[in-house]
JSON list of C-alpha atoms in Angstrom, two decimals:
[
{"chain": "A", "resi": 1, "resn": "LEU", "atom": "CA", "xyz": [23.59, 15.72, -31.97]},
{"chain": "A", "resi": 2, "resn": "LEU", "atom": "CA", "xyz": [26.91, 16.83, -30.57]},
{"chain": "A", "resi": 3, "resn": "LEU", "atom": "CA", "xyz": [25.25, 18.65, -27.77]},
{"chain": "A", "resi": 4, "resn": "GLY", "atom": "CA", "xyz": [23.25, 15.52, -27.09]},
{"chain": "A", "resi": 5, "resn": "ASP", "atom": "CA", "xyz": [26.37, 13.50, -26.84]},
{"chain": "A", "resi": 6, "resn": "VAL", "atom": "CA", "xyz": [27.98, 16.04, -24.49]},
{"chain": "A", "resi": 7, "resn": "VAL", "atom": "CA", "xyz": [24.89, 15.75, -22.21]},
{"chain": "A", "resi": 8, "resn": "GLU", "atom": "CA", "xyz": [25.26, 11.86, -22.32]},
{"chain": "A", "resi": 9, "resn": "ALA", "atom": "CA", "xyz": [28.95, 12.19, -21.59]},
{"chain": "A", "resi": 10, "resn": "ASP", "atom": "CA", "xyz": [28.37, 14.36, -18.56]},
{"chain": "A", "resi": 11, "resn": "ASP", "atom": "CA", "xyz": [25.65, 12.15, -17.31]},
{"chain": "A", "resi": 12, "resn": "SER", "atom": "CA", "xyz": [24.74, 8.74, -18.91]},
{"chain": "A", "resi": 13, "resn": "TYR", "atom": "CA", "xyz": [21.25, 8.65, -17.38]},
{"chain": "A", "resi": 14, "resn": "THR", "atom": "CA", "xyz": [20.32, 12.14, -18.58]},
{"chain": "A", "resi": 15, "resn": "GLY", "atom": "CA", "xyz": [21.58, 11.35, -22.11]},
{"chain": "A", "resi": 16, "resn": "LEU", "atom": "CA", "xyz": [19.64, 8.10, -22.35]},
{"chain": "A", "resi": 17, "resn": "HIS", "atom": "CA", "xyz": [16.72, 9.78, -20.91]},
{"chain": "A", "resi": 18, "resn": "SER", "atom": "CA", "xyz": [16.91, 12.47, -23.53]},
{"chain": "A", "resi": 19, "resn": "ARG", "atom": "CA", "xyz": [17.02, 9.95, -26.35]},
{"chain": "A", "resi": 20, "resn": "ASP", "atom": "CA", "xyz": [13.94, 8.27, -24.84]},
{"chain": "A", "resi": 21, "resn": "VAL", "atom": "CA", "xyz": [12.24, 11.60, -24.67]},
{"chain": "A", "resi": 22, "resn": "VAL", "atom": "CA", "xyz": [13.09, 12.26, -28.34]},
{"chain": "A", "resi": 23, "resn": "HIS", "atom": "CA", "xyz": [11.47, 8.92, -29.34]},
{"chain": "A", "resi": 24, "resn": "LEU", "atom": "CA", "xyz": [8.34, 9.66, -27.35]},
{"chain": "A", "resi": 25, "resn": "SER", "atom": "CA", "xyz": [7.97, 13.22, -28.53]},
{"chain": "A", "resi": 26, "resn": "LEU", "atom": "CA", "xyz": [8.27, 12.40, -32.08]},
{"chain": "A", "resi": 27, "resn": "ALA", "atom": "CA", "xyz": [5.69, 9.82, -31.76]},
{"chain": "A", "resi": 28, "resn": "VAL", "atom": "CA", "xyz": [3.29, 12.45, -30.22]},
{"chain": "A", "resi": 29, "resn": "ALA", "atom": "CA", "xyz": [4.32, 14.97, -32.87]},
{"chain": "A", "resi": 30, "resn": "ASP", "atom": "CA", "xyz": [3.39, 12.43, -35.59]},
{"chain": "A", "resi": 31, "resn": "GLU", "atom": "CA", "xyz": [0.17, 11.47, -33.86]},
{"chain": "A", "resi": 32, "resn": "LEU", "atom": "CA", "xyz": [-0.91, 15.21, -33.64]},
{"chain": "A", "resi": 33, "resn": "GLY", "atom": "CA", "xyz": [0.10, 15.72, -37.29]},
{"chain": "A", "resi": 34, "resn": "LEU", "atom": "CA", "xyz": [2.73, 18.47, -36.71]},
{"chain": "A", "resi": 35, "resn": "ASP", "atom": "CA", "xyz": [4.30, 19.88, -39.84]},
{"chain": "A", "resi": 36, "resn": "GLN", "atom": "CA", "xyz": [7.84, 19.26, -40.58]},
{"chain": "A", "resi": 37, "resn": "SER", "atom": "CA", "xyz": [9.13, 22.38, -39.01]},
{"chain": "A", "resi": 38, "resn": "ALA", "atom": "CA", "xyz": [7.40, 21.75, -35.78]},
{"chain": "A", "resi": 39, "resn": "ARG", "atom": "CA", "xyz": [8.47, 18.06, -35.99]},
{"chain": "A", "resi": 40, "resn": "ARG", "atom": "CA", "xyz": [12.13, 19.16, -36.31]},
{"chain": "A", "resi": 41, "resn": "ASP", "atom": "CA", "xyz": [11.75, 21.64, -33.36]},
{"chain": "A", "resi": 42, "resn": "THR", "atom": "CA", "xyz": [10.25, 18.85, -31.24]},
{"chain": "A", "resi": 43, "resn": "GLU", "atom": "CA", "xyz": [13.21, 16.53, -31.98]},
{"chain": "A", "resi": 44, "resn": "PHE", "atom": "CA", "xyz": [15.90, 19.07, -31.15]},
{"chain": "A", "resi": 45, "resn": "ALA", "atom": "CA", "xyz": [13.93, 20.44, -28.01]},
{"chain": "A", "resi": 46, "resn": "ALA", "atom": "CA", "xyz": [13.42, 16.89, -26.86]},
{"chain": "A", "resi": 47, "resn": "LEU", "atom": "CA", "xyz": [17.14, 15.95, -27.30]},
{"chain": "A", "resi": 48, "resn": "LEU", "atom": "CA", "xyz": [18.25, 19.12, -25.65]},
{"chain": "A", "resi": 49, "resn": "HIS", "atom": "CA", "xyz": [15.64, 19.70, -23.03]},
{"chain": "A", "resi": 50, "resn": "ASP", "atom": "CA", "xyz": [18.07, 19.03, -20.28]},
{"chain": "A", "resi": 51, "resn": "VAL", "atom": "CA", "xyz": [21.22, 20.35, -21.85]},
{"chain": "A", "resi": 52, "resn": "GLY", "atom": "CA", "xyz": [21.56, 23.01, -19.10]},
{"chain": "A", "resi": 53, "resn": "LYS", "atom": "CA", "xyz": [22.06, 20.30, -16.56]},
{"chain": "A", "resi": 54, "resn": "ILE", "atom": "CA", "xyz": [25.72, 20.13, -17.56]},
{"chain": "A", "resi": 55, "resn": "ARG", "atom": "CA", "xyz": [26.00, 23.45, -15.62]},
{"chain": "A", "resi": 56, "resn": "ILE", "atom": "CA", "xyz": [24.43, 22.05, -12.52]},
{"chain": "A", "resi": 57, "resn": "PRO", "atom": "CA", "xyz": [26.79, 20.47, -9.79]},
{"chain": "A", "resi": 58, "resn": "GLY", "atom": "CA", "xyz": [27.05, 16.72, -10.15]},
{"chain": "A", "resi": 59, "resn": "GLU", "atom": "CA", "xyz": [26.23, 16.25, -6.39]},
{"chain": "A", "resi": 60, "resn": "ILE", "atom": "CA", "xyz": [22.79, 17.77, -7.09]},
{"chain": "A", "resi": 61, "resn": "ILE", "atom": "CA", "xyz": [22.18, 15.85, -10.44]},
{"chain": "A", "resi": 62, "resn": "ASN", "atom": "CA", "xyz": [23.31, 12.53, -8.88]},
{"chain": "A", "resi": 63, "resn": "LYS", "atom": "CA", "xyz": [21.91, 12.98, -5.26]},
{"chain": "A", "resi": 64, "resn": "PRO", "atom": "CA", "xyz": [20.33, 9.69, -4.20]},
{"chain": "A", "resi": 65, "resn": "GLY", "atom": "CA", "xyz": [17.56, 11.28, -2.16]},
{"chain": "A", "resi": 66, "resn": "ARG", "atom": "CA", "xyz": [15.12, 14.12, -2.53]},
{"chain": "A", "resi": 67, "resn": "LEU", "atom": "CA", "xyz": [16.57, 17.64, -3.14]},
{"chain": "A", "resi": 68, "resn": "THR", "atom": "CA", "xyz": [16.63, 20.30, -0.51]},
{"chain": "A", "resi": 69, "resn": "PRO", "atom": "CA", "xyz": [14.74, 23.47, -1.35]},
{"chain": "A", "resi": 70, "resn": "GLU", "atom": "CA", "xyz": [18.04, 25.17, -2.01]},
{"chain": "A", "resi": 71, "resn": "GLU", "atom": "CA", "xyz": [19.18, 22.32, -4.30]},
{"chain": "A", "resi": 72, "resn": "ARG", "atom": "CA", "xyz": [15.78, 22.49, -6.13]},
{"chain": "A", "resi": 73, "resn": "THR", "atom": "CA", "xyz": [16.28, 26.20, -6.81]},
{"chain": "A", "resi": 74, "resn": "VAL", "atom": "CA", "xyz": [19.67, 25.43, -8.35]},
{"chain": "A", "resi": 75, "resn": "MET", "atom": "CA", "xyz": [18.22, 22.49, -10.34]},
{"chain": "A", "resi": 76, "resn": "GLU", "atom": "CA", "xyz": [15.50, 24.74, -11.63]},
{"chain": "A", "resi": 77, "resn": "THR", "atom": "CA", "xyz": [18.00, 26.82, -13.27]},
{"chain": "A", "resi": 78, "resn": "HIS", "atom": "CA", "xyz": [18.83, 24.25, -15.82]},
{"chain": "A", "resi": 79, "resn": "THR", "atom": "CA", "xyz": [16.28, 25.40, -18.33]},
{"chain": "A", "resi": 80, "resn": "ILE", "atom": "CA", "xyz": [17.70, 29.01, -18.15]},
{"chain": "A", "resi": 81, "resn": "GLU", "atom": "CA", "xyz": [21.30, 27.63, -18.58]},
{"chain": "A", "resi": 82, "resn": "GLY", "atom": "CA", "xyz": [20.06, 25.52, -21.50]},
{"chain": "A", "resi": 83, "resn": "GLU", "atom": "CA", "xyz": [18.57, 28.50, -23.23]},
{"chain": "A", "resi": 84, "resn": "LYS", "atom": "CA", "xyz": [21.76, 30.54, -22.66]},
{"chain": "A", "resi": 85, "resn": "MET", "atom": "CA", "xyz": [24.00, 27.80, -24.09]},
{"chain": "A", "resi": 86, "resn": "LEU", "atom": "CA", "xyz": [21.71, 27.28, -27.14]},
{"chain": "A", "resi": 87, "resn": "ALA", "atom": "CA", "xyz": [21.47, 31.15, -27.78]},
{"chain": "A", "resi": 88, "resn": "GLN", "atom": "CA", "xyz": [25.29, 31.24, -27.86]},
{"chain": "A", "resi": 89, "resn": "VAL", "atom": "CA", "xyz": [25.23, 28.59, -30.74]},
{"chain": "A", "resi": 90, "resn": "GLY", "atom": "CA", "xyz": [22.66, 30.65, -32.40]},
{"chain": "A", "resi": 91, "resn": "GLY", "atom": "CA", "xyz": [20.65, 29.82, -35.58]},
{"chain": "A", "resi": 92, "resn": "LEU", "atom": "CA", "xyz": [18.04, 27.15, -35.30]},
{"chain": "A", "resi": 93, "resn": "LEU", "atom": "CA", "xyz": [19.41, 26.12, -31.87]},
{"chain": "A", "resi": 94, "resn": "GLY", "atom": "CA", "xyz": [18.99, 29.68, -30.59]},
{"chain": "A", "resi": 95, "resn": "THR", "atom": "CA", "xyz": [15.29, 29.45, -31.41]},
{"chain": "A", "resi": 96, "resn": "ILE", "atom": "CA", "xyz": [15.14, 25.90, -29.74]},
{"chain": "A", "resi": 97, "resn": "GLY", "atom": "CA", "xyz": [16.55, 27.48, -26.68]},
{"chain": "A", "resi": 98, "resn": "GLY", "atom": "CA", "xyz": [13.38, 29.44, -25.98]},
{"chain": "A", "resi": 99, "resn": "ILE", "atom": "CA", "xyz": [11.50, 26.03, -26.09]},
{"chain": "A", "resi": 100, "resn": "VAL", "atom": "CA", "xyz": [13.92, 24.31, -23.94]},
{"chain": "A", "resi": 101, "resn": "ARG", "atom": "CA", "xyz": [13.46, 27.18, -21.42]},
{"chain": "A", "resi": 102, "resn": "SER", "atom": "CA", "xyz": [9.68, 26.25, -21.33]},
{"chain": "A", "resi": 103, "resn": "CYS", "atom": "CA", "xyz": [9.94, 22.42, -21.09]},
{"chain": "A", "resi": 104, "resn": "HIS", "atom": "CA", "xyz": [9.18, 22.43, -17.31]},
{"chain": "A", "resi": 105, "resn": "GLU", "atom": "CA", "xyz": [6.38, 24.85, -17.33]},
{"chain": "A", "resi": 106, "resn": "ARG", "atom": "CA", "xyz": [2.95, 23.47, -16.27]},
{"chain": "A", "resi": 107, "resn": "TRP", "atom": "CA", "xyz": [-0.55, 23.82, -17.94]},
{"chain": "A", "resi": 108, "resn": "ASP", "atom": "CA", "xyz": [-1.80, 25.31, -14.67]},
{"chain": "A", "resi": 109, "resn": "GLY", "atom": "CA", "xyz": [1.07, 27.88, -14.37]},
{"chain": "A", "resi": 110, "resn": "ASN", "atom": "CA", "xyz": [2.88, 26.33, -11.41]},
{"chain": "A", "resi": 111, "resn": "GLY", "atom": "CA", "xyz": [5.92, 25.25, -13.34]},
{"chain": "A", "resi": 112, "resn": "TYR", "atom": "CA", "xyz": [9.19, 27.03, -13.96]},
{"chain": "A", "resi": 113, "resn": "PRO", "atom": "CA", "xyz": [11.09, 29.20, -14.77]},
{"chain": "A", "resi": 114, "resn": "ASP", "atom": "CA", "xyz": [8.46, 31.74, -15.94]},
{"chain": "A", "resi": 115, "resn": "GLY", "atom": "CA", "xyz": [5.22, 30.39, -14.52]},
{"chain": "A", "resi": 116, "resn": "LEU", "atom": "CA", "xyz": [3.60, 30.18, -18.02]},
{"chain": "A", "resi": 117, "resn": "ALA", "atom": "CA", "xyz": [0.17, 28.69, -18.31]},
{"chain": "A", "resi": 118, "resn": "GLY", "atom": "CA", "xyz": [-1.88, 26.96, -20.88]},
{"chain": "A", "resi": 119, "resn": "GLU", "atom": "CA", "xyz": [-1.34, 28.03, -24.54]},
{"chain": "A", "resi": 120, "resn": "ALA", "atom": "CA", "xyz": [1.30, 30.60, -23.45]},
{"chain": "A", "resi": 121, "resn": "ILE", "atom": "CA", "xyz": [3.63, 27.55, -23.29]},
{"chain": "A", "resi": 122, "resn": "PRO", "atom": "CA", "xyz": [4.95, 26.70, -26.70]},
{"chain": "A", "resi": 123, "resn": "ARG", "atom": "CA", "xyz": [3.14, 23.63, -28.00]},
{"chain": "A", "resi": 124, "resn": "VAL", "atom": "CA", "xyz": [6.49, 21.82, -28.58]},
{"chain": "A", "resi": 125, "resn": "ALA", "atom": "CA", "xyz": [7.45, 22.51, -24.96]},
{"chain": "A", "resi": 126, "resn": "ARG", "atom": "CA", "xyz": [4.15, 20.97, -23.81]},
{"chain": "A", "resi": 127, "resn": "ILE", "atom": "CA", "xyz": [4.72, 17.78, -25.76]},
{"chain": "A", "resi": 128, "resn": "VAL", "atom": "CA", "xyz": [8.25, 17.48, -24.49]},
{"chain": "A", "resi": 129, "resn": "ALA", "atom": "CA", "xyz": [7.23, 18.12, -20.88]},
{"chain": "A", "resi": 130, "resn": "CYS", "atom": "CA", "xyz": [4.63, 15.33, -21.00]},
{"chain": "A", "resi": 131, "resn": "CYS", "atom": "CA", "xyz": [7.04, 12.76, -22.65]},
{"chain": "A", "resi": 132, "resn": "ASP", "atom": "CA", "xyz": [9.78, 13.76, -20.22]},
{"chain": "A", "resi": 133, "resn": "ALA", "atom": "CA", "xyz": [7.59, 13.10, -17.22]},
{"chain": "A", "resi": 134, "resn": "PHE", "atom": "CA", "xyz": [6.56, 9.75, -18.80]},
{"chain": "A", "resi": 135, "resn": "SER", "atom": "CA", "xyz": [9.98, 8.74, -19.48]},
{"chain": "A", "resi": 136, "resn": "ALA", "atom": "CA", "xyz": [11.05, 9.67, -15.91]},
{"chain": "A", "resi": 137, "resn": "MET", "atom": "CA", "xyz": [8.17, 7.87, -14.40]},
{"chain": "A", "resi": 138, "resn": "THR", "atom": "CA", "xyz": [8.90, 4.55, -16.26]},
{"chain": "A", "resi": 139, "resn": "THR", "atom": "CA", "xyz": [12.74, 4.43, -15.56]},
{"chain": "A", "resi": 140, "resn": "ASP", "atom": "CA", "xyz": [14.43, 3.65, -12.31]},
{"chain": "A", "resi": 141, "resn": "ARG", "atom": "CA", "xyz": [15.87, 6.78, -10.58]},
{"chain": "A", "resi": 142, "resn": "SER", "atom": "CA", "xyz": [18.43, 7.22, -7.82]},
{"chain": "A", "resi": 143, "resn": "TYR", "atom": "CA", "xyz": [15.43, 7.88, -5.34]},
{"chain": "A", "resi": 144, "resn": "ARG", "atom": "CA", "xyz": [12.73, 5.49, -6.62]},
{"chain": "A", "resi": 145, "resn": "LYS", "atom": "CA", "xyz": [11.92, 2.56, -8.78]},
{"chain": "A", "resi": 146, "resn": "ALA", "atom": "CA", "xyz": [10.08, 2.93, -12.17]},
{"chain": "A", "resi": 147, "resn": "LEU", "atom": "CA", "xyz": [6.29, 2.74, -12.42]},
{"chain": "A", "resi": 148, "resn": "PRO", "atom": "CA", "xyz": [4.65, 0.23, -14.42]},
{"chain": "A", "resi": 149, "resn": "PHE", "atom": "CA", "xyz": [3.57, 1.55, -17.99]},
{"chain": "A", "resi": 150, "resn": "ALA", "atom": "CA", "xyz": [-0.27, 1.49, -16.95]},
{"chain": "A", "resi": 151, "resn": "ALA", "atom": "CA", "xyz": [0.52, 3.43, -13.74]},
{"chain": "A", "resi": 152, "resn": "ALA", "atom": "CA", "xyz": [2.43, 6.15, -15.68]},
{"chain": "A", "resi": 153, "resn": "VAL", "atom": "CA", "xyz": [-0.31, 6.49, -18.17]},
{"chain": "A", "resi": 154, "resn": "ALA", "atom": "CA", "xyz": [-2.79, 6.87, -15.30]},
{"chain": "A", "resi": 155, "resn": "GLU", "atom": "CA", "xyz": [-0.45, 9.64, -13.83]},
{"chain": "A", "resi": 156, "resn": "LEU", "atom": "CA", "xyz": [-0.54, 11.57, -17.21]},
{"chain": "A", "resi": 157, "resn": "ARG", "atom": "CA", "xyz": [-4.34, 11.37, -17.24]},
{"chain": "A", "resi": 158, "resn": "THR", "atom": "CA", "xyz": [-4.72, 12.30, -13.63]},
{"chain": "A", "resi": 159, "resn": "HIS", "atom": "CA", "xyz": [-2.66, 15.47, -14.19]},
{"chain": "A", "resi": 160, "resn": "ALA", "atom": "CA", "xyz": [-4.01, 16.38, -17.55]},
{"chain": "A", "resi": 161, "resn": "GLY", "atom": "CA", "xyz": [-5.27, 19.83, -17.27]},
{"chain": "A", "resi": 162, "resn": "THR", "atom": "CA", "xyz": [-2.92, 20.81, -14.28]},
{"chain": "A", "resi": 163, "resn": "GLN", "atom": "CA", "xyz": [0.58, 19.62, -14.97]},
{"chain": "A", "resi": 164, "resn": "PHE", "atom": "CA", "xyz": [0.00, 18.67, -18.58]},
{"chain": "A", "resi": 165, "resn": "ASP", "atom": "CA", "xyz": [-1.77, 19.98, -21.58]},
{"chain": "A", "resi": 166, "resn": "PRO", "atom": "CA", "xyz": [-5.05, 18.17, -21.63]},
{"chain": "A", "resi": 167, "resn": "THR", "atom": "CA", "xyz": [-4.79, 17.30, -25.26]}
]
């Protein structure tokens, strides 16, 4: 929770977004009937999926428009930075770091940082990725307005089997 507060102190949008992703991810975990251990991992991974963004320059995080290819490359290191930070803490959070690293992988293998595909992506990371995208779509961002709930659900369905786990 302290690391979650650090993320929120560094960037209030990211902190509020992470809390929303926790809420959504736990609802999905419960719907899927995940056991207590997987549910706990889901909660921590959702809370900390963007913790590495505290290592990304503020001018990239808060840029009001689209990122350049160079800026996107820097932004995409946040999953690796998050994994490194959590590994330094060790214990349970060290384990969660591996999941955090995979939260931007895509079902079709076109995600980052490792290009994992399908079931090679940890299940918890697949849950967080979907909930992260839904939260991002349904909130105003510096570069676009929020989508209506129904439109965001339609986007998830459209990209099931490519970006998102079809289940």
